[in-house]
């Protein structure tokens, strides 16, 4: 892994830990009745048990679908993770759009608009990474890693503008989890195909 990738990823991990320490558990893990199937695919188990994936429970829940269980290789699982990440981004954008319509301070509106632009960038990145998984996992790995600092900047803007919304904090946290999962699957693809890059 190249040094810039390591730095980006270290920043993502640090900011994830830092932001988790200030959130109540209910903001991070909304009450969802999802039962995990008795047989997860080995790919899913390996991914969710890796040290990079900080929230194993979230990873297992997100990847407990029939589509995830049916994946046959890392590329298929990576494509699914990118689709799930993009869907999360779109849902988060809906939350931001809803909140920006409510009256607030100019600083809050500026911070919210910064985050909207960040999430628009994230959608493009997740979609781009999906196509890069086959062509170049190293590029895909970098492209998923650079989303993390953008989300960190969004969070900083919200904090500086004193925007305290548990829904936004939770959505940003979910985003970090998808970035971790995406980073891990693209790293796995790099290791599986070392001679191609």
mmCIF file of N, CA, C and O in Angstrom, residues 108-183:
data_model
loop_
_atom_site.group_PDB
_atom_site.id
_atom_site.type_symbol
_atom_site.label_atom_id
_atom_site.label_comp_id
_atom_site.label_asym_id
_atom_site.label_seq_id
_atom_site.Cartn_x
_atom_site.Cartn_y
_atom_site.Cartn_z
ATOM 1 N N UNK A 108 -24.380 27.497 9.721
ATOM 2 C CA UNK A 108 -24.925 26.134 9.646
ATOM 3 C C UNK A 108 -25.275 25.784 8.204
ATOM 4 O O UNK A 108 -24.972 24.680 7.748
ATOM 5 N N UNK A 109 -25.892 26.709 7.507
ATOM 6 C CA UNK A 109 -26.255 26.461 6.109
ATOM 7 C C UNK A 109 -25.010 26.228 5.255
ATOM 8 O O UNK A 109 -24.988 25.328 4.410
ATOM 9 N N UNK A 110 -23.958 27.002 5.518
ATOM 10 C CA UNK A 110 -22.703 26.825 4.782
ATOM 11 C C UNK A 110 -22.125 25.436 5.055
ATOM 12 O O UNK A 110 -21.685 24.741 4.130
ATOM 13 N N UNK A 111 -22.127 25.015 6.317
ATOM 14 C CA UNK A 111 -21.602 23.693 6.684
ATOM 15 C C UNK A 111 -22.433 22.585 6.046
ATOM 16 O O UNK A 111 -21.888 21.610 5.515
ATOM 17 N N UNK A 112 -23.746 22.725 6.090
ATOM 18 C CA UNK A 112 -24.629 21.722 5.492
ATOM 19 C C UNK A 112 -24.404 21.623 3.988
ATOM 20 O O UNK A 112 -24.352 20.526 3.427
ATOM 21 N N UNK A 113 -24.263 22.762 3.333
ATOM 22 C CA UNK A 113 -24.009 22.760 1.883
ATOM 23 C C UNK A 113 -22.650 22.134 1.551
ATOM 24 O O UNK A 113 -22.517 21.439 0.542
ATOM 25 N N UNK A 114 -21.661 22.353 2.414
ATOM 26 C CA UNK A 114 -20.352 21.711 2.237
ATOM 27 C C UNK A 114 -20.521 20.195 2.282
ATOM 28 O O UNK A 114 -19.963 19.472 1.452
ATOM 29 N N UNK A 115 -21.317 19.724 3.234
ATOM 30 C CA UNK A 115 -21.545 18.281 3.374
ATOM 31 C C UNK A 115 -22.335 17.724 2.188
ATOM 32 O O UNK A 115 -22.064 16.605 1.737
ATOM 33 N N UNK A 116 -23.281 18.493 1.684
ATOM 34 C CA UNK A 116 -24.037 18.050 0.512
ATOM 35 C C UNK A 116 -23.077 17.835 -0.657
ATOM 36 O O UNK A 116 -23.144 16.818 -1.359
ATOM 37 N N UNK A 117 -22.155 18.776 -0.866
ATOM 38 C CA UNK A 117 -21.176 18.631 -1.948
ATOM 39 C C UNK A 117 -20.268 17.426 -1.705
ATOM 40 O O UNK A 117 -19.930 16.697 -2.642
ATOM 41 N N UNK A 118 -19.894 17.207 -0.451
ATOM 42 C CA UNK A 118 -19.064 16.047 -0.101
ATOM 43 C C UNK A 118 -19.782 14.757 -0.448
ATOM 44 O O UNK A 118 -19.194 13.830 -1.024
ATOM 45 N N UNK A 119 -21.053 14.672 -0.115
ATOM 46 C CA UNK A 119 -21.804 13.452 -0.381
ATOM 47 C C UNK A 119 -22.082 13.263 -1.873
ATOM 48 O O UNK A 119 -22.133 12.138 -2.353
ATOM 49 N N UNK A 120 -22.215 14.347 -2.611
ATOM 50 C CA UNK A 120 -22.339 14.215 -4.068
ATOM 51 C C UNK A 120 -21.047 13.627 -4.651
ATOM 52 O O UNK A 120 -21.080 12.776 -5.537
ATOM 53 N N UNK A 121 -19.927 14.087 -4.137
ATOM 54 C CA UNK A 121 -18.629 13.550 -4.539
ATOM 55 C C UNK A 121 -18.534 12.068 -4.167
ATOM 56 O O UNK A 121 -18.038 11.247 -4.946
ATOM 57 N N UNK A 122 -19.024 11.714 -2.988
ATOM 58 C CA UNK A 122 -18.958 10.331 -2.513
ATOM 59 C C UNK A 122 -19.772 9.395 -3.408
ATOM 60 O O UNK A 122 -19.342 8.273 -3.674
ATOM 61 N N UNK A 123 -20.936 9.862 -3.871
ATOM 62 C CA UNK A 123 -21.733 9.021 -4.790
ATOM 63 C C UNK A 123 -20.921 8.711 -6.041
ATOM 64 O O UNK A 123 -20.822 7.554 -6.459
ATOM 65 N N UNK A 124 -20.330 9.740 -6.615
ATOM 66 C CA UNK A 124 -19.523 9.539 -7.824
ATOM 67 C C UNK A 124 -18.354 8.600 -7.553
ATOM 68 O O UNK A 124 -18.032 7.737 -8.367
ATOM 69 N N UNK A 125 -17.740 8.762 -6.385
ATOM 70 C CA UNK A 125 -16.596 7.917 -6.047
ATOM 71 C C UNK A 125 -16.998 6.460 -5.901
ATOM 72 O O UNK A 125 -16.332 5.569 -6.441
ATOM 73 N N UNK A 126 -18.078 6.191 -5.163
ATOM 74 C CA UNK A 126 -18.517 4.806 -5.000
ATOM 75 C C UNK A 126 -18.868 4.184 -6.347
ATOM 76 O O UNK A 126 -18.546 3.024 -6.614
ATOM 77 N N UNK A 127 -19.519 4.951 -7.203
ATOM 78 C CA UNK A 127 -19.883 4.426 -8.519
ATOM 79 C C UNK A 127 -18.641 4.187 -9.377
ATOM 80 O O UNK A 127 -18.550 3.197 -10.088
ATOM 81 N N UNK A 128 -17.668 5.089 -9.288
ATOM 82 C CA UNK A 128 -16.440 4.955 -10.050
ATOM 83 C C UNK A 128 -15.646 3.740 -9.548
ATOM 84 O O UNK A 128 -15.113 2.970 -10.348
ATOM 85 N N UNK A 129 -15.569 3.570 -8.233
ATOM 86 C CA UNK A 129 -14.828 2.451 -7.660
ATOM 87 C C UNK A 129 -15.415 1.123 -8.133
ATOM 88 O O UNK A 129 -14.682 0.180 -8.416
ATOM 89 N N UNK A 130 -16.736 1.060 -8.254
ATOM 90 C CA UNK A 130 -17.377 -0.165 -8.734
ATOM 91 C C UNK A 130 -16.800 -0.601 -10.068
ATOM 92 O O UNK A 130 -16.523 -1.784 -10.278
ATOM 93 N N UNK A 131 -16.612 0.342 -10.968
ATOM 94 C CA UNK A 131 -16.079 -0.011 -12.292
ATOM 95 C C UNK A 131 -14.574 -0.268 -12.244
ATOM 96 O O UNK A 131 -14.045 -1.004 -13.074
ATOM 97 N N UNK A 132 -13.883 0.297 -11.283
ATOM 98 C CA UNK A 132 -12.428 0.124 -11.190
ATOM 99 C C UNK A 132 -12.026 -1.206 -10.546
ATOM 100 O O UNK A 132 -10.869 -1.608 -10.649
ATOM 101 N N UNK A 133 -12.945 -1.865 -9.869
ATOM 102 C CA UNK A 133 -12.598 -3.094 -9.158
ATOM 103 C C UNK A 133 -11.970 -4.130 -10.066
ATOM 104 O O UNK A 133 -11.032 -4.821 -9.674
ATOM 105 N N UNK A 134 -12.465 -4.248 -11.276
ATOM 106 C CA UNK A 134 -11.944 -5.234 -12.213
ATOM 107 C C UNK A 134 -10.686 -4.691 -12.892
ATOM 108 O O UNK A 134 -9.681 -5.389 -13.022
ATOM 109 N N UNK A 135 -10.737 -3.451 -13.306
ATOM 110 C CA UNK A 135 -9.651 -2.865 -14.090
ATOM 111 C C UNK A 135 -8.418 -2.549 -13.259
ATOM 112 O O UNK A 135 -7.304 -2.670 -13.734
ATOM 113 N N UNK A 136 -8.617 -2.077 -12.026
ATOM 114 C CA UNK A 136 -7.466 -1.681 -11.220
ATOM 115 C C UNK A 136 -7.803 -1.505 -9.760
ATOM 116 O O UNK A 136 -8.141 -0.402 -9.338
ATOM 117 N N UNK A 137 -7.708 -2.577 -8.985
ATOM 118 C CA UNK A 137 -8.028 -2.477 -7.563
ATOM 119 C C UNK A 137 -7.174 -1.456 -6.813
ATOM 120 O O UNK A 137 -7.625 -0.874 -5.835
ATOM 121 N N UNK A 138 -5.946 -1.219 -7.270
ATOM 122 C CA UNK A 138 -5.095 -0.246 -6.591
ATOM 123 C C UNK A 138 -5.698 1.156 -6.716
ATOM 124 O O UNK A 138 -5.751 1.908 -5.739
ATOM 125 N N UNK A 139 -6.171 1.492 -7.890
ATOM 126 C CA UNK A 139 -6.838 2.779 -8.094
ATOM 127 C C UNK A 139 -8.134 2.832 -7.311
ATOM 128 O O UNK A 139 -8.447 3.845 -6.678
ATOM 129 N N UNK A 140 -8.875 1.732 -7.317
ATOM 130 C CA UNK A 140 -10.126 1.655 -6.551
ATOM 131 C C UNK A 140 -9.851 1.849 -5.067
ATOM 132 O O UNK A 140 -10.590 2.557 -4.370
ATOM 133 N N UNK A 141 -8.779 1.244 -4.583
ATOM 134 C CA UNK A 141 -8.403 1.354 -3.175
ATOM 135 C C UNK A 141 -8.145 2.820 -2.813
ATOM 136 O O UNK A 141 -8.632 3.323 -1.797
ATOM 137 N N UNK A 142 -7.397 3.508 -3.643
ATOM 138 C CA UNK A 142 -7.107 4.919 -3.408
ATOM 139 C C UNK A 142 -8.392 5.745 -3.450
ATOM 140 O O UNK A 142 -8.642 6.576 -2.572
ATOM 141 N N UNK A 143 -9.222 5.494 -4.467
ATOM 142 C CA UNK A 143 -10.428 6.298 -4.631
ATOM 143 C C UNK A 143 -11.420 6.124 -3.489
ATOM 144 O O UNK A 143 -12.116 7.064 -3.120
ATOM 145 N N UNK A 144 -11.494 4.933 -2.907
ATOM 146 C CA UNK A 144 -12.388 4.754 -1.763
ATOM 147 C C UNK A 144 -11.762 5.380 -0.511
ATOM 148 O O UNK A 144 -12.467 5.944 0.332
ATOM 149 N N UNK A 145 -10.431 5.326 -0.399
ATOM 150 C CA UNK A 145 -9.762 5.882 0.779
ATOM 151 C C UNK A 145 -9.895 7.406 0.853
ATOM 152 O O UNK A 145 -10.019 7.956 1.952
ATOM 153 N N UNK A 146 -9.886 8.085 -0.293
ATOM 154 C CA UNK A 146 -9.925 9.549 -0.258
ATOM 155 C C UNK A 146 -11.304 10.101 0.087
ATOM 156 O O UNK A 146 -11.441 11.292 0.352
ATOM 157 N N UNK A 147 -12.307 9.247 0.130
ATOM 158 C CA UNK A 147 -13.625 9.716 0.570
ATOM 159 C C UNK A 147 -13.574 10.044 2.068
ATOM 160 O O UNK A 147 -14.217 10.987 2.526
ATOM 161 N N UNK A 148 -12.794 9.291 2.820
ATOM 162 C CA UNK A 148 -12.703 9.481 4.272
ATOM 163 C C UNK A 148 -12.356 10.895 4.709
ATOM 164 O O UNK A 148 -13.066 11.493 5.529
ATOM 165 N N UNK A 149 -11.275 11.480 4.184
ATOM 166 C CA UNK A 149 -10.946 12.852 4.573
ATOM 167 C C UNK A 149 -12.029 13.871 4.186
ATOM 168 O O UNK A 149 -12.225 14.870 4.872
ATOM 169 N N UNK A 150 -12.738 13.583 3.108
ATOM 170 C CA UNK A 150 -13.837 14.476 2.721
ATOM 171 C C UNK A 150 -14.951 14.440 3.772
ATOM 172 O O UNK A 150 -15.513 15.468 4.137
ATOM 173 N N UNK A 151 -15.268 13.246 4.261
ATOM 174 C CA UNK A 151 -16.290 13.106 5.303
ATOM 175 C C UNK A 151 -15.799 13.766 6.590
ATOM 176 O O UNK A 151 -16.560 14.424 7.298
ATOM 177 N N UNK A 152 -14.511 13.613 6.890
ATOM 178 C CA UNK A 152 -13.935 14.249 8.077
ATOM 179 C C UNK A 152 -14.053 15.772 7.976
ATOM 180 O O UNK A 152 -14.366 16.450 8.968
ATOM 181 N N UNK A 153 -13.830 16.307 6.787
ATOM 182 C CA UNK A 153 -13.965 17.749 6.586
ATOM 183 C C UNK A 153 -15.413 18.185 6.784
ATOM 184 O O UNK A 153 -15.684 19.226 7.394
ATOM 185 N N UNK A 154 -16.341 17.396 6.277
ATOM 186 C CA UNK A 154 -17.771 17.674 6.472
ATOM 187 C C UNK A 154 -18.087 17.732 7.964
ATOM 188 O O UNK A 154 -18.734 18.675 8.443
ATOM 189 N N UNK A 155 -17.610 16.744 8.713
ATOM 190 C CA UNK A 155 -17.863 16.718 10.159
ATOM 191 C C UNK A 155 -17.262 17.928 10.848
ATOM 192 O O UNK A 155 -17.869 18.498 11.746
ATOM 193 N N UNK A 156 -16.056 18.321 10.436
ATOM 194 C CA UNK A 156 -15.407 19.496 11.023
ATOM 195 C C UNK A 156 -16.240 20.753 10.765
ATOM 196 O O UNK A 156 -16.437 21.573 11.660
ATOM 197 N N UNK A 157 -16.737 20.877 9.550
ATOM 198 C CA UNK A 157 -17.589 22.025 9.219
ATOM 199 C C UNK A 157 -18.838 22.057 10.105
ATOM 200 O O UNK A 157 -19.246 23.104 10.588
ATOM 201 N N UNK A 158 -19.444 20.891 10.311
ATOM 202 C CA UNK A 158 -20.642 20.820 11.157
ATOM 203 C C UNK A 158 -20.319 21.206 12.599
ATOM 204 O O UNK A 158 -21.071 21.954 13.239
ATOM 205 N N UNK A 159 -19.200 20.700 13.103
ATOM 206 C CA UNK A 159 -18.792 21.023 14.477
ATOM 207 C C UNK A 159 -18.502 22.506 14.615
ATOM 208 O O UNK A 159 -18.966 23.157 15.563
ATOM 209 N N UNK A 160 -17.739 23.064 13.669
ATOM 210 C CA UNK A 160 -17.398 24.486 13.714
ATOM 211 C C UNK A 160 -18.639 25.377 13.652
ATOM 212 O O UNK A 160 -18.678 26.442 14.263
ATOM 213 N N UNK A 161 -19.658 24.927 12.922
ATOM 214 C CA UNK A 161 -20.897 25.709 12.800
ATOM 215 C C UNK A 161 -21.889 25.372 13.919
ATOM 216 O O UNK A 161 -23.006 25.879 13.921
ATOM 217 N N UNK A 162 -21.471 24.500 14.830
ATOM 218 C CA UNK A 162 -22.302 24.097 15.969
ATOM 219 C C UNK A 162 -23.626 23.442 15.539
ATOM 220 O O UNK A 162 -24.664 23.662 16.148
ATOM 221 N N UNK A 163 -23.539 22.665 14.465
ATOM 222 C CA UNK A 163 -24.700 21.898 14.009
ATOM 223 C C UNK A 163 -24.678 20.576 14.776
ATOM 224 O O UNK A 163 -23.775 19.768 14.606
ATOM 225 N N UNK A 164 -25.661 20.412 15.642
ATOM 226 C CA UNK A 164 -25.733 19.206 16.475
ATOM 227 C C UNK A 164 -26.997 18.447 16.106
ATOM 228 O O UNK A 164 -28.069 18.720 16.620
ATOM 229 N N UNK A 165 -26.824 17.507 15.212
ATOM 230 C CA UNK A 165 -27.949 16.713 14.762
ATOM 231 C C UNK A 165 -27.550 15.248 14.806
ATOM 232 O O UNK A 165 -26.719 14.814 14.008
ATOM 233 N N UNK A 166 -28.132 14.486 15.721
ATOM 234 C CA UNK A 166 -27.745 13.065 15.846
ATOM 235 C C UNK A 166 -27.933 12.256 14.563
ATOM 236 O O UNK A 166 -27.152 11.350 14.285
ATOM 237 N N UNK A 167 -28.931 12.596 13.772
ATOM 238 C CA UNK A 167 -29.139 11.871 12.512
ATOM 239 C C UNK A 167 -27.964 12.075 11.565
ATOM 240 O O UNK A 167 -27.509 11.131 10.907
ATOM 241 N N UNK A 168 -27.466 13.313 11.498
ATOM 242 C CA UNK A 168 -26.330 13.585 10.619
ATOM 243 C C UNK A 168 -25.073 12.890 11.130
ATOM 244 O O UNK A 168 -24.309 12.318 10.346
ATOM 245 N N UNK A 169 -24.869 12.934 12.437
ATOM 246 C CA UNK A 169 -23.704 12.265 13.012
ATOM 247 C C UNK A 169 -23.746 10.767 12.743
ATOM 248 O O UNK A 169 -22.741 10.156 12.377
ATOM 249 N N UNK A 170 -24.915 10.178 12.908
ATOM 250 C CA UNK A 170 -25.061 8.737 12.652
ATOM 251 C C UNK A 170 -24.831 8.428 11.181
ATOM 252 O O UNK A 170 -24.134 7.462 10.838
ATOM 253 N N UNK A 171 -25.399 9.236 10.284
ATOM 254 C CA UNK A 171 -25.228 8.990 8.845
ATOM 255 C C UNK A 171 -23.753 9.119 8.450
ATOM 256 O O UNK A 171 -23.247 8.350 7.639
ATOM 257 N N UNK A 172 -23.058 10.108 9.019
ATOM 258 C CA UNK A 172 -21.631 10.254 8.732
ATOM 259 C C UNK A 172 -20.860 9.029 9.232
ATOM 260 O O UNK A 172 -19.920 8.574 8.595
ATOM 261 N N UNK A 173 -21.271 8.506 10.385
ATOM 262 C CA UNK A 173 -20.605 7.321 10.921
ATOM 263 C C UNK A 173 -20.827 6.115 10.014
ATOM 264 O O UNK A 173 -19.905 5.350 9.756
ATOM 265 N N UNK A 174 -22.051 5.943 9.535
ATOM 266 C CA UNK A 174 -22.329 4.846 8.606
ATOM 267 C C UNK A 174 -21.431 4.964 7.376
ATOM 268 O O UNK A 174 -20.922 3.974 6.855
ATOM 269 N N UNK A 175 -21.264 6.184 6.924
ATOM 270 C CA UNK A 175 -20.418 6.418 5.750
ATOM 271 C C UNK A 175 -18.999 5.923 6.009
ATOM 272 O O UNK A 175 -18.389 5.274 5.153
ATOM 273 N N UNK A 176 -18.488 6.217 7.194
ATOM 274 C CA UNK A 176 -17.138 5.768 7.538
ATOM 275 C C UNK A 176 -17.056 4.240 7.526
ATOM 276 O O UNK A 176 -16.056 3.672 7.097
ATOM 277 N N UNK A 177 -18.096 3.591 8.003
ATOM 278 C CA UNK A 177 -18.097 2.127 8.002
ATOM 279 C C UNK A 177 -18.052 1.578 6.573
ATOM 280 O O UNK A 177 -17.335 0.616 6.292
ATOM 281 N N UNK A 178 -18.824 2.182 5.670
ATOM 282 C CA UNK A 178 -18.788 1.723 4.279
ATOM 283 C C UNK A 178 -17.425 1.993 3.645
ATOM 284 O O UNK A 178 -16.948 1.206 2.829
ATOM 285 N N UNK A 179 -16.802 3.094 4.024
ATOM 286 C CA UNK A 179 -15.465 3.387 3.511
ATOM 287 C C UNK A 179 -14.484 2.317 4.001
ATOM 288 O O UNK A 179 -13.666 1.819 3.228
ATOM 289 N N UNK A 180 -14.559 1.953 5.285
ATOM 290 C CA UNK A 180 -13.688 0.900 5.822
ATOM 291 C C UNK A 180 -13.893 -0.410 5.068
ATOM 292 O O UNK A 180 -12.930 -1.087 4.706
ATOM 293 N N UNK A 181 -15.158 -0.767 4.858
ATOM 294 C CA UNK A 181 -15.455 -2.014 4.146
ATOM 295 C C UNK A 181 -14.933 -1.950 2.716
ATOM 296 O O UNK A 181 -14.353 -2.916 2.198
ATOM 297 N N UNK A 182 -15.126 -0.815 2.060
ATOM 298 C CA UNK A 182 -14.638 -0.641 0.697
ATOM 299 C C UNK A 182 -13.125 -0.679 0.625
ATOM 300 O O UNK A 182 -12.539 -1.275 -0.289
ATOM 301 N N UNK A 183 -12.494 -0.059 1.601
ATOM 302 C CA UNK A 183 -11.035 -0.058 1.640
ATOM 303 C C UNK A 183 -10.504 -1.475 1.818
ATOM 304 O O UNK A 183 -9.566 -1.892 1.144
#
